[in-house]
Every structure is written in C-alpha cells, then in structure tokens.
C-alpha positions as MATLAB code, in Angstrom:
seq = 'EGPEKFLGAVDGLVVRRLQERPGVYQAPVEQPQELILIRHGKSLAQEAKKQRTQPQYLDCALASEGRRQAEGIVDAVGRMEVDLIVVSPLARALETCLVAGQQLISRGVPVVVHPNIAEVGSAIPENQPRKVGQLLRDKTLSRLPHLDRVDFSRLPGTWPDNHLQRLPKRGAGRQPTDDLVDWLRH';
ca = [
      17.592   -3.255  -11.442;
      18.493   -0.579   -8.442;
      15.822    0.414   -5.749;
      15.458    4.251   -8.229;
      13.836    1.804  -10.891;
      11.289    0.519   -8.469;
      10.241    3.877   -6.949;
       7.198    5.591   -8.409;
       3.378    5.663   -7.513;
       1.116    6.139   -4.828;
      -0.386    2.469   -4.740;
       2.386    0.851   -3.431;
       4.463    1.167    0.060;
       4.235    4.936    1.436;
       6.734    5.430    3.876;
       7.031    8.548    5.581;
       8.965    9.704    8.700;
       7.406   10.867   11.569;
       7.121   11.706   15.578;
       5.201    8.945   16.961;
       3.032   10.125   19.900;
       0.300    8.127   21.731;
      -2.693    6.847   18.705;
      -1.621    9.801   16.655;
       1.368   10.163   14.234;
       2.684   14.077   14.113;
       6.029   15.283   13.187;
       7.123   18.619   15.150;
       6.810   21.687   12.645;
      10.402   22.253   12.783;
      11.790   18.695   11.655;
      11.234   18.579    7.492;
       9.387   15.509    6.851;
       9.759   12.937    3.960;
       7.851   11.261    1.828;
       9.245    7.818    0.117;
       7.004    6.178   -2.617;
       7.740    2.877   -3.460;
       5.249    1.256   -6.600;
       4.240   -2.388   -6.105;
       6.130   -4.826   -8.153;
       4.308   -6.388  -11.107;
       1.698   -8.149  -10.553;
       0.587  -11.294  -12.396;
      -1.880   -8.885  -13.793;
       0.723   -6.881  -15.500;
       2.106   -9.988  -16.458;
      -0.485  -11.506  -18.209;
      -1.331   -7.895  -20.437;
      -4.262   -8.741  -22.892;
      -5.606  -11.599  -20.587;
      -5.763   -8.801  -17.415;
      -9.097   -7.988  -18.081;
      -9.921  -12.064  -16.893;
     -11.839  -12.109  -13.768;
      -9.015  -14.609  -12.001;
      -6.473  -11.538  -11.863;
      -9.182   -9.670   -9.318;
      -7.052   -8.299   -6.575;
      -3.867  -10.107   -7.593;
      -0.548  -10.896   -5.957;
       2.607  -10.169   -7.217;
       4.091  -12.171  -10.410;
       7.326  -14.132   -9.344;
       8.499  -10.764  -11.290;
       7.261   -8.401   -9.213;
       8.360  -10.760   -5.905;
      11.762  -10.571   -7.505;
      11.531   -6.326   -7.688;
      10.125   -6.033   -3.890;
      12.636   -8.888   -2.792;
      15.583   -6.694   -3.944;
      15.125   -3.570   -2.324;
      14.543   -5.332    1.090;
      17.949   -4.173    2.228;
      18.247   -0.783    0.711;
      14.289    0.096    2.426;
      15.554   -1.782    5.885;
      18.035    0.682    5.657;
      15.602    3.976    5.701;
      14.570    5.411    9.174;
      10.909    5.469    9.182;
       8.237    5.886   11.697;
       5.793    5.027    9.709;
       4.539    2.653    6.534;
       0.616    3.305    4.977;
      -0.040    0.903    1.869;
      -3.145    0.506   -0.177;
      -5.359   -1.855    0.578;
      -4.493   -4.387   -3.192;
      -2.936   -7.135   -2.575;
      -0.088   -6.337   -4.797;
       0.678   -3.453   -2.354;
       0.394   -5.330    0.562;
       2.122   -8.298   -0.635;
       4.942   -5.576   -1.835;
       5.295   -3.749    1.993;
       5.228   -7.227    3.942;
       8.360   -8.106    1.447;
       9.716   -5.129    0.928;
       9.708   -3.935    4.510;
       9.695   -6.719    6.373;
      12.926   -5.712    8.079;
      11.516   -2.504    8.931;
       8.623   -3.869   10.487;
      10.228   -6.438   12.155;
      11.852   -3.197   14.287;
       8.546   -2.652   14.877;
       7.275    0.047   12.113;
       4.225    0.110   12.177;
       2.294   -0.716    8.932;
      -0.933    0.814    8.112;
      -3.616    0.104    5.448;
      -5.267    3.600    4.187;
      -8.280    3.108    1.041;
      -7.057    6.823   -0.215;
      -4.444    5.158   -1.644;
      -6.076    2.168   -3.611;
      -6.410    2.066   -7.449;
      -9.180    4.067   -8.586;
     -10.412    4.911  -11.971;
     -10.319    1.424  -13.566;
     -12.826   -0.944  -13.215;
      -9.878   -4.162  -14.947;
     -10.178   -6.681  -11.820;
      -6.844   -6.475  -10.281;
      -7.820   -2.957   -9.043;
     -10.691   -4.033   -7.269;
     -10.239   -4.548   -3.512;
     -11.260   -7.239   -1.269;
     -12.705   -7.332    1.863;
     -10.239   -7.420    4.682;
     -11.117  -11.404    5.388;
     -10.392  -12.519    2.459;
      -6.934  -10.219    2.286;
      -6.526  -12.213    5.739;
      -7.468  -15.400    4.400;
      -5.327  -14.937    1.027;
      -2.856  -17.847    0.096;
       0.111  -15.502   -1.184;
      -0.119  -12.787    2.004;
      -0.923  -14.840    4.701;
       2.190  -17.061    3.888;
       4.046  -13.827    4.870;
       5.413  -12.409    7.876;
       4.084   -9.855    9.578;
       0.705  -10.229    8.450;
      -0.998  -10.157   11.615;
       1.151   -6.627   12.465;
      -0.741   -5.032    9.489;
      -3.430   -2.302   10.884;
      -6.672   -2.324    8.304;
      -9.103   -0.444   10.648;
      -8.344    2.913    9.038;
     -11.242    1.049    5.920;
     -14.742    1.656    6.445;
     -16.578   -1.277    8.329;
     -18.352   -1.353    4.417;
     -15.083   -1.765    2.605;
     -15.047   -2.282   -0.218;
     -18.371   -1.877   -1.169;
     -18.769    1.274   -3.292;
     -15.192    2.419   -2.948;
     -15.468    4.439   -6.128;
     -19.011    5.763   -5.840;
     -17.771    7.898   -2.718;
     -15.141    9.289   -4.203;
     -15.318   13.140   -6.008;
     -15.261   13.727   -9.778;
     -12.189   15.218  -10.564;
     -12.184   19.100   -9.828;
     -15.018   18.645   -7.174;
     -13.777   19.469   -4.004;
     -11.745   17.684   -1.903;
     -10.113   14.446   -3.233;
      -9.262   11.533   -1.089;
      -5.885   12.546   -1.190;
      -6.410   15.643    0.301;
      -8.091   13.213    3.009;
      -4.645   11.030    3.032;
      -2.533   14.237    3.517;
      -4.526   15.576    6.283;
      -4.462   12.406    8.162;
      -0.632   12.081    7.595;
      -0.261   15.554    9.368;
      -2.140   15.097   12.407;
];
C-alpha cells in the first residue's frame, strides 16, 4: 500500500503550501498554491463495521491497521515542502496527522485544528467530536509526540456543543468549506 492509496477525503490531514507572515498564512498571487489532502487511517469504528454505532466508538482512535497506514507514509509526508498543516478536530484525524506528519512538525511546520473539516452529516459516535481538554487527555493522543504543538485556537469556545446545528443546509448560502478556503487564502 503506497501513499497514493491513502490520499483522499478532507476528514484528515490537510497540507498546503503557503508563505508564513506574522499572524497570517498567505501565499503571493504569483506563487502557485498546492493543497494536499491525506485521509485519516482506518479507525476502530471502521474496523468494527456493524458495531460502529456503539457508544464506545465516540470519536475513537485509529485501529492497528490505521496506525500502520499512517506510519507507512511518514517518509513520503516528511519529504513534502509545506508551510502549514490543517487537521480535523476528530481523534482519528489528529492521530493520523501526528504520526504521518511527525517529520514536518519536528521541522516546525505549524499544525492548526479547523472545525470546518470535521465530519458532518452523520450521527454515528466516531463522528461526534470531543472538547479540546478531552482530546489533550486522550490516552492515545497524549502519548504521541507533538500534541503540545497543535493549535486548537480556531475551535470556538463552545466546541463541540451544537457544532452540527451551526451548519447551513446544503444549498443554503455559504458552506463551512467556503469559510475554510477563505481562511486559507488570507
């Protein structure tokens, strides 16, 4: 399984080439911008298949296979030239980011958690986010290097309370991804 099989949805690590300016991430117009999406590894809930609706899978970690998937792309991700990593606030995405992106993070690439790339539209437990304090105390995440370098400041103070209710219905004006793209551009 090469990195190309692992690349995919927005619910994982988002890496984008940008030029850092004090307090702002912005790229000059003449510089081509690159967005690389890496899907999270297989979660415990995905491994459980039919039982994935059980409460014990609330915002769960990666399964052993998912951890191996993330470890399998460490070198490929480490060779990337990026200036910013943006990640979902869900545990499986954070774990994938901290494992797969460890070389980038060690080199000082900032990691920002953004609420607008969290899984939405599904009430299954693995897609229900937790408060930042719970993530920081999570037994799996807290053992990983660089969790202390993750910036959670983009999450509203009430996170995750009512995070699904704040989203517009499809076709009803601006979507969360619009806000994410605007933030990345500025």
